[in-house]
Amino acid sequence: MNLYAKLMQRQNDGKPVRVGLIGSGKFGSMFLSQVRHIPGMHLVGIADLSAERARKAMLNTGWDADAATTTDLGDAMNTGKTCLTEDSAALIATPGLDVVVDATGNPAAGIRHALLAAENGCHMVMVNVEADVLAGAYLVQEFDEAGLVYSMAYGDQPALVCEQIDWARTCGFKVVAAGKGTKYLPKFATSTPDTVWDYYGLTPEEAAEGGMNPQMFNSFLDGTKSALEMAAISNATGLLAPRDGLLFPPVGTHDLPEVLKPRAHGGVLEESGMVEVVSSLERDGRQVVGDLRWGVYVTLEASDESGLGADYVRRCFKEYGVTIDSSGRYATLYRPSHLIGLELGVSVASAALRNEPTGRTNDLTSDVVAVAKKALKPGEMLDGEGGFTVWGRIARAEDSLENHGLPIGLAHGMKLKRDVAEGAMLTWDDIEATDSQAVTVRRAMEDMFRARLKSAA
Ligand SMILES: NC(=O)c1ccc[n+]([C@@H]2O[C@H](COP(=O)([O-])OP(=O)(O)OC[C@H]3O[C@@H](n4cnc5c(N)ncnc54)[C@H](O)[C@@H]3O)[C@@H](O)[C@H]2O)c1
Ligand SMILES: N[C@@H](CCO)C(=O)O
C-alpha cells in the first residue's frame, strides 16, 4: 500500500521511473491521460506505427503536445519531455529506461517488444494479453533469467482477478472460481467488425469519437478476449479452463456464489478451481438484474478437512453480510468496475519500485484456439481476433496441444490449405504456416510443454 510514497520519494530525489509506451490507441490513451498526473513517473517516449496518431492521442488526453514532446529520445531522457517515434526498438533501447508497456494488441509485436525489453534490461508490462496467451510461458523465462519483472496490466481484468485470487489465497481461502463479467450472447460468436457497435450498444459515431477500433472491440464481444483473459488468469494462477469453452452463464452479483460453484453442489462448474465469465444479458436478451458487465469476481469456499473450521467461517460470512450461496458454504467478492488504462500506473510503479508484477503468467495451463466463424475455403486468409473469419475458444493446454489447435494469436495473415466448417476448431495442419519470430517462439513453447508432459507420463 505504499507505492505512492515510493513514487513521491523518486520525485523528490529527481529520479523518476522512466517508462516507454508502445501503442497509443484506446488503452494507450487511457494511460496517457493519467501518467502526467503521476508523481515520480516520466513517460520518456511513445512508439506507434503512426507518430501522428500518438500526437493526436496526447492532444486528446489533455497534453500540450507542442511543449511536452520531442523527436529525440536522448533529449526526452534529459529534459523530462516525451519523444514521439515510430521506432519501438529504439525506444526500448534508450539507456536508462526502466519499464516498457506494450499496448499494441498485436501478438507478434508484443513478443518482439518483450524479447527486446528483456535484452535491454527493462521490466515489461504486457497489456497485450493476446501475446501473453500466445507465448507468455516462454517470455516469462527470459525476464526471470534477466532478473526483470514481466507483469500483467493493472486495470485490465486479468490483473485485477489475479489480485483477488492472491488476496483470497493469502487469507487462507480455497478459490472455487474467478473471472469477470461481460456482455455476451451465443450469437455474438459470429459477430464481425460490421456488426459490433449495434451489439456492443454504441453508435458507430460514438465509437469513432471514443477512438475505439472496431476489430478490437469485436474481439471483446465475440468471446475471444474473454477466452484470452481467462487463459491468462489460468496461466498465472493454475485455475483450470472449462473443457468445452466458456459457459457465460447470465448471473447477477447477488447470485454469483449460487452459480459459480461446482455442479455437484448445484452450480455450473465442472469442478472446483476454474475460470469463468458471466454474462450481463439473459439468453433472451434481457438485462440481468444486478449484472456484472464491467466487473470481476472471486468465489471462495469455507471448508477444511474436519469441517469444524468451515462452520465457523460460514457463520462469519453470514454475520458480516458477505454474498453467500444458499448453503452458506460458498461466498463471492466482486469489484463492480475496472478502469483499464487509467489504472496502469500501478503496474509500472510496482515493477520498477517493488520489483513485483501485478499478476504474471507462470505456466501454460490454458490456451485459446481459433474456431471458424463461417465456412472457410482453401486460399482464404485468416484475419485474426475480432475479424471476419475466426473467434477464439479457451482450451486446456494439454487438449489444445494434443489436437494441434491453432492458437488464435497466430490466426492472422495465414493462408488456409483446406476447407474448415463453420464452428470447427482450426489446426496447424489447416494453414500454410509462414515463418516468423512469433511462430518460432510459439513452437519452442509448445515443444517445452510437450517434453514436460512426456517426462511426467
Ligand atoms: N480498448 C480497451 O478498452 C481495452 C481494454 C482492456 C485491454 N485492452 C488491450 O489493450 C491493447 C490495445 O487495445 P486498444 O483497444 O488500445 O487497440 P487500438 O487498436 O485502439 O490501439 C493499438 C495501437 O497500437 C499501435 N500499434 C499496433 N501495432 C504496433 C506496432 N507493431 N508497433 C507500434 N505500435 C503498434 C496502433 O497503431 C494503435 O495505435 C490490447 O492488447 C487490448 O486487448 C484494451
Ligand atoms: N479487457 C477488455 C476487454 C473486454 O472485456 C475490457 O476492458 O473491457
Coordinates of C-alpha atoms and ligand atoms in Angstrom, one line a residue:
M1 CA 0.0 0.0 0.0
N2 CA 3.0 2.3 -0.3
L3 CA 3.5 2.8 -4.0
Y4 CA 2.5 6.4 -3.9
A5 CA 5.0 7.1 -1.1
K6 CA 7.7 5.4 -3.2
L7 CA 6.8 7.5 -6.2
M8 CA 7.0 10.7 -4.1
Q9 CA 10.4 9.7 -3.0
R10 CA 11.5 9.2 -6.6
Q11 CA 10.1 12.6 -7.4
N12 CA 11.8 14.3 -4.5
D13 CA 15.1 12.5 -5.4
G14 CA 14.8 13.7 -9.1
K15 CA 14.9 10.1 -10.2
P16 CA 11.6 9.3 -11.8
V17 CA 10.6 5.9 -13.0
R18 CA 11.2 6.0 -16.8
V19 CA 8.6 4.4 -18.9
G20 CA 8.2 3.8 -22.6
L21 CA 4.7 3.2 -24.1
I22 CA 4.2 1.3 -27.3
G23 CA 0.7 1.7 -28.8
S24 CA -1.3 4.9 -28.4
G25 CA -4.7 3.5 -29.2
K26 CA -7.6 3.3 -26.8
F27 CA -5.7 1.6 -24.0
G28 CA -2.6 3.6 -24.5
S29 CA -4.6 6.8 -24.5
M30 CA -6.2 5.9 -21.2
F31 CA -2.7 5.5 -19.6
L32 CA -1.6 8.8 -21.3
S33 CA -4.4 10.7 -19.7
Q34 CA -3.2 9.7 -16.2
V35 CA 0.6 9.4 -16.5
R36 CA 1.2 13.1 -16.5
H37 CA -0.5 13.3 -13.1
I38 CA 1.6 10.6 -11.5
P39 CA 4.5 11.9 -9.5
G40 CA 7.9 10.3 -9.9
M41 CA 7.0 8.8 -13.3
H42 CA 8.4 10.1 -16.6
L43 CA 6.9 9.0 -19.9
V44 CA 10.1 9.0 -21.9
G45 CA 8.6 8.0 -25.2
I46 CA 5.6 6.8 -27.1
A47 CA 6.1 4.5 -30.1
D48 CA 3.3 3.9 -32.5
L49 CA 3.1 2.8 -36.2
S50 CA 2.0 6.3 -36.6
A51 CA 3.7 9.1 -34.6
E52 CA 0.9 11.4 -35.7
R53 CA -1.6 9.1 -34.0
A54 CA 0.5 9.3 -30.8
R55 CA 0.5 13.0 -31.1
K56 CA -3.3 13.1 -31.5
A57 CA -3.7 10.8 -28.5
M58 CA -1.7 13.2 -26.4
L59 CA -3.8 16.2 -27.6
N60 CA -7.0 14.1 -27.0
T61 CA -6.0 13.4 -23.4
G62 CA -5.1 16.9 -22.4
W63 CA -1.4 17.2 -23.1
D64 CA 0.2 20.3 -24.5
A65 CA 1.8 18.3 -27.2
D66 CA 3.9 21.1 -28.6
A67 CA 5.5 21.9 -25.3
A68 CA 5.8 18.3 -24.0
T69 CA 7.2 16.4 -26.9
T70 CA 10.5 16.0 -28.8
T71 CA 11.6 13.7 -31.6
D72 CA 14.9 12.8 -29.9
L73 CA 15.0 10.1 -27.2
G74 CA 18.2 11.4 -25.5
D75 CA 16.6 14.8 -25.3
A76 CA 13.5 13.3 -23.8
M77 CA 15.5 11.5 -21.2
N78 CA 17.4 14.6 -20.2
T79 CA 14.6 17.2 -20.3
G80 CA 11.6 15.3 -19.0
K81 CA 9.8 15.6 -22.3
T82 CA 8.2 12.7 -24.2
C83 CA 9.7 11.5 -27.5
L84 CA 7.2 10.6 -30.3
T85 CA 8.6 7.9 -32.5
E86 CA 7.7 5.1 -35.0
D87 CA 10.8 3.1 -33.9
S88 CA 9.7 0.9 -30.9
A89 CA 13.1 -0.9 -30.9
A90 CA 14.9 2.5 -30.4
L91 CA 12.6 3.4 -27.6
I92 CA 13.2 0.1 -25.8
A93 CA 17.0 0.5 -26.3
T94 CA 17.0 4.0 -24.7
P95 CA 19.7 3.9 -21.9
G96 CA 18.1 4.4 -18.5
L97 CA 14.6 3.2 -19.5
D98 CA 13.0 1.2 -16.6
V99 CA 9.7 -0.1 -17.9
V100 CA 8.3 -1.0 -21.3
V101 CA 4.5 -1.1 -21.8
D102 CA 3.1 -2.9 -24.8
A103 CA -0.4 -1.8 -25.6
T104 CA -0.4 -2.7 -29.3
G105 CA -2.8 -5.7 -29.1
N106 CA -0.7 -7.3 -31.9
P107 CA 0.6 -10.6 -30.6
A108 CA 3.7 -10.8 -32.8
A109 CA 4.6 -7.2 -31.9
G110 CA 4.1 -8.0 -28.2
I111 CA 6.5 -10.9 -28.4
R112 CA 9.1 -8.8 -30.3
H113 CA 8.8 -6.0 -27.8
A114 CA 9.1 -8.3 -24.8
L115 CA 12.2 -10.0 -26.1
L116 CA 13.8 -6.6 -26.8
A117 CA 12.8 -5.4 -23.3
A118 CA 14.4 -8.4 -21.6
E119 CA 17.5 -8.0 -23.8
N120 CA 17.8 -4.2 -22.9
G121 CA 17.2 -4.7 -19.1
C122 CA 13.7 -3.2 -18.9
H123 CA 10.8 -4.5 -17.0
M124 CA 7.7 -5.4 -19.1
V125 CA 4.1 -4.5 -18.5
M126 CA 2.3 -6.7 -21.1
V127 CA -1.1 -5.1 -21.7
N128 CA -1.1 -7.3 -24.8
V129 CA -3.0 -10.3 -23.4
E130 CA -3.0 -11.7 -26.9
A131 CA 0.8 -12.0 -26.9
D132 CA 0.8 -13.2 -23.3
V133 CA -1.5 -16.1 -24.0
L134 CA 0.3 -17.0 -27.2
A135 CA 3.8 -17.1 -25.6
G136 CA 3.8 -15.9 -22.0
A137 CA 5.2 -19.1 -20.5
Y138 CA 8.2 -18.7 -22.8
L139 CA 8.6 -14.9 -22.4
V140 CA 8.5 -15.0 -18.6
Q141 CA 11.6 -17.2 -18.5
E142 CA 13.6 -14.6 -20.4
F143 CA 12.6 -12.0 -17.7
D144 CA 13.3 -14.4 -14.8
E145 CA 16.7 -15.1 -16.2
A146 CA 17.5 -11.4 -16.6
G147 CA 16.2 -10.7 -13.0
L148 CA 13.4 -8.5 -14.5
V149 CA 9.7 -8.2 -14.0
Y150 CA 7.1 -9.4 -16.5
S151 CA 3.7 -8.2 -15.5
M152 CA 0.0 -8.1 -16.4
A153 CA -1.6 -4.7 -16.7
Y154 CA -3.4 -3.5 -13.6
G155 CA -6.7 -2.0 -14.6
D156 CA -7.4 -4.7 -17.1
Q157 CA -9.5 -7.6 -15.7
P158 CA -6.7 -10.4 -15.6
A159 CA -4.5 -8.4 -13.2
L160 CA -7.5 -7.4 -11.1
V161 CA -8.7 -11.0 -10.9
C162 CA -5.2 -12.3 -10.1
E163 CA -5.1 -9.7 -7.3
Q164 CA -8.4 -11.1 -5.9
I165 CA -7.1 -14.7 -6.1
D166 CA -3.9 -13.7 -4.4
W167 CA -5.8 -12.0 -1.7
A168 CA -8.1 -15.0 -1.2
R169 CA -5.3 -17.5 -1.0
T170 CA -3.3 -15.3 1.3
C171 CA -6.3 -15.2 3.6
G172 CA -6.3 -19.0 3.6
F173 CA -9.4 -19.4 1.4
K174 CA -9.8 -22.0 -1.3
V175 CA -10.6 -20.3 -4.6
V176 CA -13.5 -22.1 -6.4
A177 CA -13.9 -19.8 -9.3
A178 CA -12.7 -16.4 -10.6
G179 CA -13.3 -14.3 -13.6
K180 CA -15.2 -11.3 -14.9
G181 CA -18.5 -10.2 -16.4
T182 CA -19.1 -9.1 -19.9
K183 CA -22.0 -8.6 -22.4
Y184 CA -22.4 -11.9 -24.2
L185 CA -24.9 -13.9 -26.2
P186 CA -24.1 -17.0 -28.1
K187 CA -24.9 -15.2 -31.4
F188 CA -22.1 -12.8 -30.8
A189 CA -19.6 -15.5 -31.5
T190 CA -20.0 -14.8 -35.2
S191 CA -20.1 -11.0 -34.9
T192 CA -17.8 -9.1 -37.2
P193 CA -16.4 -5.5 -37.3
D194 CA -19.6 -4.7 -39.3
T195 CA -22.0 -5.8 -36.6
V196 CA -20.0 -4.9 -33.5
W197 CA -21.4 -1.5 -32.5
D198 CA -25.0 -2.4 -32.6
Y199 CA -24.4 -5.4 -30.4
Y200 CA -22.0 -3.5 -28.1
G201 CA -24.5 -0.7 -27.5
L202 CA -22.8 2.2 -29.2
T203 CA -23.4 4.1 -32.4
P204 CA -20.5 4.0 -34.9
E205 CA -20.2 7.8 -34.4
E206 CA -19.8 7.3 -30.6
A207 CA -17.3 4.6 -31.1
A208 CA -15.2 6.7 -33.5
E209 CA -15.4 9.6 -31.1
G210 CA -14.0 7.4 -28.3
G211 CA -11.2 6.2 -30.6
M212 CA -12.4 2.6 -30.5
N213 CA -11.0 0.1 -33.0
P214 CA -14.0 -2.0 -34.4
Q215 CA -12.0 -5.2 -34.8
M216 CA -10.5 -4.9 -31.2
F217 CA -13.9 -4.2 -29.7
N218 CA -15.5 -7.0 -31.8
S219 CA -13.0 -9.4 -30.1
F220 CA -14.4 -8.3 -26.7
L221 CA -17.8 -9.2 -27.9
D222 CA -17.3 -12.5 -29.9
G223 CA -15.9 -14.3 -26.8
T224 CA -12.2 -14.2 -28.0
K225 CA -11.0 -11.6 -25.5
S226 CA -12.9 -13.2 -22.7
A227 CA -11.2 -16.5 -23.5
L228 CA -7.8 -14.8 -23.7
E229 CA -8.3 -13.1 -20.4
M230 CA -9.4 -16.3 -18.7
A231 CA -6.5 -18.2 -20.2
A232 CA -4.1 -15.5 -18.9
I233 CA -5.6 -15.8 -15.4
S234 CA -5.4 -19.6 -15.6
N235 CA -1.8 -19.5 -16.7
A236 CA -1.0 -17.1 -13.8
T237 CA -2.9 -18.9 -11.0
G238 CA -3.3 -22.6 -12.0
L239 CA -7.1 -22.3 -12.1
L240 CA -8.5 -24.5 -14.9
A241 CA -10.4 -23.7 -18.0
P242 CA -13.8 -25.3 -18.8
R243 CA -13.2 -28.2 -21.2
D244 CA -15.8 -27.1 -23.7
G245 CA -15.2 -23.4 -23.7
L246 CA -16.6 -20.7 -21.5
L247 CA -20.2 -21.0 -20.5
F248 CA -21.0 -17.3 -20.0
P249 CA -23.9 -18.0 -17.5
P250 CA -26.2 -15.0 -17.1
V251 CA -25.8 -14.1 -13.4
G252 CA -26.4 -11.0 -11.2
T253 CA -24.0 -10.2 -8.4
H254 CA -26.3 -11.4 -5.7
D255 CA -26.3 -14.9 -7.3
L256 CA -22.6 -15.3 -8.1
P257 CA -21.9 -17.8 -5.3
E258 CA -25.0 -19.8 -6.2
V259 CA -24.0 -20.3 -9.8
L260 CA -20.2 -20.1 -9.7
K261 CA -19.7 -23.3 -7.7
P262 CA -19.3 -27.0 -8.7
R263 CA -22.2 -28.8 -10.4
A264 CA -22.1 -31.4 -7.7
H265 CA -23.3 -28.6 -5.3
G266 CA -25.9 -27.0 -7.7
G267 CA -23.6 -24.6 -9.7
V268 CA -22.4 -24.7 -13.2
L269 CA -18.7 -25.5 -12.8
E270 CA -17.4 -29.0 -13.9
E271 CA -15.1 -28.9 -10.9
S272 CA -13.8 -26.6 -8.2
G273 CA -11.0 -24.1 -9.1
M274 CA -12.0 -22.8 -12.5
V275 CA -12.1 -19.6 -14.5
E276 CA -15.5 -18.5 -15.9
V277 CA -17.1 -15.4 -17.4
V278 CA -20.6 -14.3 -16.5
S279 CA -22.9 -12.5 -19.0
S280 CA -24.8 -9.3 -18.3
L281 CA -27.6 -10.5 -20.6
E282 CA -30.1 -13.2 -20.2
R283 CA -30.2 -15.6 -23.1
D284 CA -33.4 -13.9 -24.4
G285 CA -31.5 -10.6 -24.5
R286 CA -33.0 -9.0 -21.3
Q287 CA -30.6 -7.3 -19.0
V288 CA -29.5 -9.4 -16.0
V289 CA -30.7 -7.8 -12.7
G290 CA -27.6 -6.6 -10.9
D291 CA -25.3 -7.5 -13.7
L292 CA -21.5 -7.5 -13.5
R293 CA -20.8 -6.3 -17.1
W294 CA -17.7 -4.4 -16.2
G295 CA -16.6 -6.1 -13.0
V296 CA -14.5 -9.0 -11.7
Y297 CA -15.2 -11.6 -9.0
V298 CA -13.8 -14.4 -7.0
T299 CA -15.8 -17.2 -5.3
L300 CA -14.3 -18.8 -2.2
E301 CA -15.2 -21.8 -0.2
A302 CA -15.4 -22.1 3.6
S303 CA -14.2 -25.6 4.1
D304 CA -11.5 -27.6 5.7
E305 CA -10.7 -31.3 6.3
S306 CA -12.5 -31.6 9.6
G307 CA -15.4 -29.4 8.6
L308 CA -15.4 -27.7 12.1
G309 CA -13.4 -24.6 11.0
A310 CA -15.7 -24.3 8.0
D311 CA -18.7 -24.0 10.2
Y312 CA -17.0 -21.0 12.0
V313 CA -16.1 -19.3 8.7
R314 CA -19.7 -19.8 7.3
R315 CA -21.0 -18.2 10.4
C316 CA -18.7 -15.3 9.9
F317 CA -19.8 -14.9 6.2
K318 CA -23.3 -14.6 7.4
E319 CA -22.6 -12.3 10.4
Y320 CA -20.7 -9.9 8.2
G321 CA -23.1 -9.7 5.2
V322 CA -20.9 -11.5 2.7
T323 CA -22.7 -12.6 -0.6
I324 CA -23.2 -16.3 0.0
D325 CA -25.0 -19.2 -1.7
S326 CA -28.0 -21.0 -0.2
S327 CA -25.7 -23.5 1.6
G328 CA -23.6 -20.7 3.2
R329 CA -20.5 -22.6 2.1
Y330 CA -19.6 -20.5 -0.9
A331 CA -19.1 -16.8 -0.9
T332 CA -18.3 -14.3 -3.7
L333 CA -16.5 -11.0 -3.6
Y334 CA -16.6 -8.8 -6.6
R335 CA -15.4 -5.4 -7.8
P336 CA -18.1 -3.8 -10.0
S337 CA -15.9 -2.0 -12.5
H338 CA -12.4 -1.8 -13.9
L339 CA -10.7 1.4 -15.2
I340 CA -8.4 -0.2 -17.9
G341 CA -5.5 2.0 -18.8
L342 CA -6.4 4.6 -16.2
E343 CA -5.1 2.2 -13.6
L344 CA -1.9 1.1 -15.4
G345 CA 0.4 3.3 -13.3
V346 CA 0.1 0.7 -10.5
S347 CA 1.8 -2.0 -12.7
V348 CA 4.5 0.4 -13.8
A349 CA 5.2 1.5 -10.3
S350 CA 5.0 -2.0 -8.8
A351 CA 7.5 -3.4 -11.4
A352 CA 10.0 -0.5 -11.0
L353 CA 9.7 0.2 -7.3
R354 CA 8.8 -3.2 -5.8
N355 CA 10.2 -5.5 -8.4
E356 CA 6.9 -7.2 -8.4
P357 CA 4.4 -8.0 -11.1
T358 CA 0.7 -7.3 -10.7
G359 CA -0.1 -10.8 -11.8
R360 CA 2.0 -12.8 -14.3
T361 CA 2.0 -15.9 -16.3
N362 CA 3.7 -18.8 -14.6
D363 CA 2.9 -21.8 -16.8
L364 CA 1.0 -23.0 -19.9
T365 CA -2.2 -24.2 -18.3
S366 CA -4.7 -22.9 -20.8
D367 CA -4.7 -21.8 -24.4
V368 CA -7.0 -20.1 -26.9
V369 CA -7.6 -21.8 -30.2
A370 CA -9.1 -20.4 -33.4
V371 CA -12.7 -21.5 -34.4
A372 CA -14.2 -20.7 -37.8
K373 CA -16.9 -18.0 -37.8
K374 CA -18.2 -19.3 -41.1
A375 CA -17.3 -22.0 -43.6
L376 CA -13.8 -21.2 -44.7
K377 CA -12.2 -22.1 -48.1
P378 CA -8.7 -23.1 -49.2
G379 CA -6.7 -20.0 -50.2
E380 CA -8.7 -17.7 -47.8
M381 CA -6.6 -15.5 -45.5
L382 CA -7.3 -15.5 -41.7
D383 CA -7.8 -12.0 -40.3
G384 CA -7.1 -12.5 -36.6
E385 CA -9.1 -12.0 -33.5
G386 CA -12.2 -9.9 -33.7
G387 CA -12.2 -10.2 -37.5
F388 CA -14.5 -11.9 -40.1
T389 CA -13.0 -15.4 -40.1
V390 CA -12.3 -16.7 -36.6
W391 CA -13.0 -16.4 -32.9
G392 CA -11.1 -17.8 -30.0
R393 CA -12.2 -20.6 -27.7
I394 CA -10.5 -21.4 -24.4
A395 CA -9.0 -24.8 -24.0
R396 CA -6.9 -26.7 -21.5
A397 CA -3.3 -26.6 -22.8
E398 CA -2.9 -30.3 -22.9
D399 CA -6.1 -30.7 -25.1
S400 CA -5.1 -27.8 -27.4
L401 CA -1.6 -29.3 -27.9
E402 CA -2.8 -32.8 -28.4
N403 CA -5.3 -31.6 -31.1
H404 CA -2.7 -29.3 -32.8
G405 CA -5.1 -26.4 -32.2
L406 CA -4.1 -23.2 -34.0
P407 CA -3.6 -20.5 -31.4
I408 CA -5.8 -17.5 -32.1
G409 CA -2.7 -15.3 -31.8
L410 CA -1.3 -16.8 -34.9
A411 CA -4.6 -16.9 -36.9
H412 CA -3.7 -13.6 -38.7
G413 CA -2.3 -13.3 -42.2
M414 CA -2.1 -17.1 -42.5
K415 CA -3.5 -18.8 -45.6
L416 CA -5.8 -21.8 -45.4
K417 CA -4.8 -25.0 -47.1
R418 CA -8.2 -26.8 -46.8
D419 CA -11.9 -26.3 -46.0
V420 CA -12.9 -25.7 -42.5
A421 CA -16.6 -25.9 -41.5
E422 CA -18.3 -23.2 -39.5
G423 CA -17.8 -23.8 -35.8
A424 CA -14.9 -26.2 -36.3
M425 CA -11.6 -25.6 -34.5
L426 CA -8.6 -24.8 -36.8
T427 CA -5.4 -26.8 -36.5
W428 CA -1.8 -26.1 -37.5
D429 CA -2.5 -28.6 -40.4
D430 CA -5.2 -26.3 -41.8
I431 CA -2.8 -23.5 -42.6
E432 CA 0.3 -22.7 -44.6
A433 CA 2.4 -21.5 -41.6
T434 CA 4.7 -18.7 -42.6
D435 CA 8.0 -18.4 -40.7
S436 CA 8.1 -15.6 -38.2
Q437 CA 9.6 -14.8 -34.8
A438 CA 6.1 -15.4 -33.2
V439 CA 5.8 -18.8 -34.9
T440 CA 9.3 -19.8 -33.7
V441 CA 8.7 -18.7 -30.2
R442 CA 5.3 -20.4 -30.0
R443 CA 6.7 -23.7 -31.4
A444 CA 9.5 -23.5 -28.8
M445 CA 7.0 -23.1 -26.1
E446 CA 4.9 -26.0 -27.3
D447 CA 8.0 -28.2 -27.5
M448 CA 8.9 -27.3 -24.0
F449 CA 5.5 -28.1 -22.8
R450 CA 5.2 -31.4 -24.7
A451 CA 8.6 -32.5 -23.4
R452 CA 7.4 -31.9 -19.9
L453 CA 4.2 -33.8 -20.4
K454 CA 6.2 -36.7 -21.8
S455 CA 8.6 -36.8 -18.9
A456 CA 5.7 -36.6 -16.4
A457 CA 3.9 -39.6 -18.2
Ligands
LIG1 N1 -9.7 -0.8 -25.6 C1 -10.0 -1.3 -24.4 O1 -11.0 -1.0 -23.8 C2 -9.0 -2.3 -23.8 C3 -9.4 -2.8 -22.6 C4 -8.5 -3.7 -22.0 C5 -7.4 -4.2 -22.6 N2 -7.1 -3.7 -23.9 C6 -5.9 -4.2 -24.5 O2 -5.1 -3.1 -24.9 C7 -4.4 -3.4 -26.1 C8 -4.6 -2.4 -27.1 O3 -6.0 -2.3 -27.4 P1 -6.6 -0.9 -28.0 O4 -8.1 -1.0 -27.8 O5 -5.9 0.2 -27.4 O6 -6.2 -1.1 -29.5 P2 -6.1 0.0 -30.6 O7 -6.2 -0.7 -31.9 O8 -7.0 1.1 -30.3 O9 -4.6 0.6 -30.4 C9 -3.4 -0.1 -30.7 C10 -2.4 0.9 -31.1 O10 -1.1 0.2 -31.2 C11 -0.5 0.6 -32.4 N3 0.3 -0.5 -32.9 C12 -0.1 -1.7 -33.5 N4 0.9 -2.4 -33.8 C13 2.0 -1.7 -33.4 C14 3.4 -2.0 -33.5 N5 3.9 -3.1 -34.1 N6 4.3 -1.0 -33.1 C15 3.8 0.1 -32.6 N7 2.5 0.4 -32.4 C16 1.6 -0.5 -32.9 C17 -1.6 1.0 -33.4 O11 -1.2 1.9 -34.4 C18 -2.6 1.6 -32.4 O12 -2.4 3.0 -32.2 C19 -4.9 -4.8 -26.5 O13 -4.0 -5.8 -26.0 C20 -6.2 -5.0 -25.8 O14 -6.5 -6.3 -25.5 C21 -7.9 -2.8 -24.5
LIG2 N1 -10.5 -6.2 -21.1 C1 -11.3 -5.5 -22.0 C2 -11.9 -6.4 -22.9 C3 -13.3 -6.8 -22.8 O1 -13.5 -7.3 -21.5 C4 -12.2 -4.5 -21.3 O2 -11.7 -3.9 -20.5 O3 -13.4 -4.4 -21.5

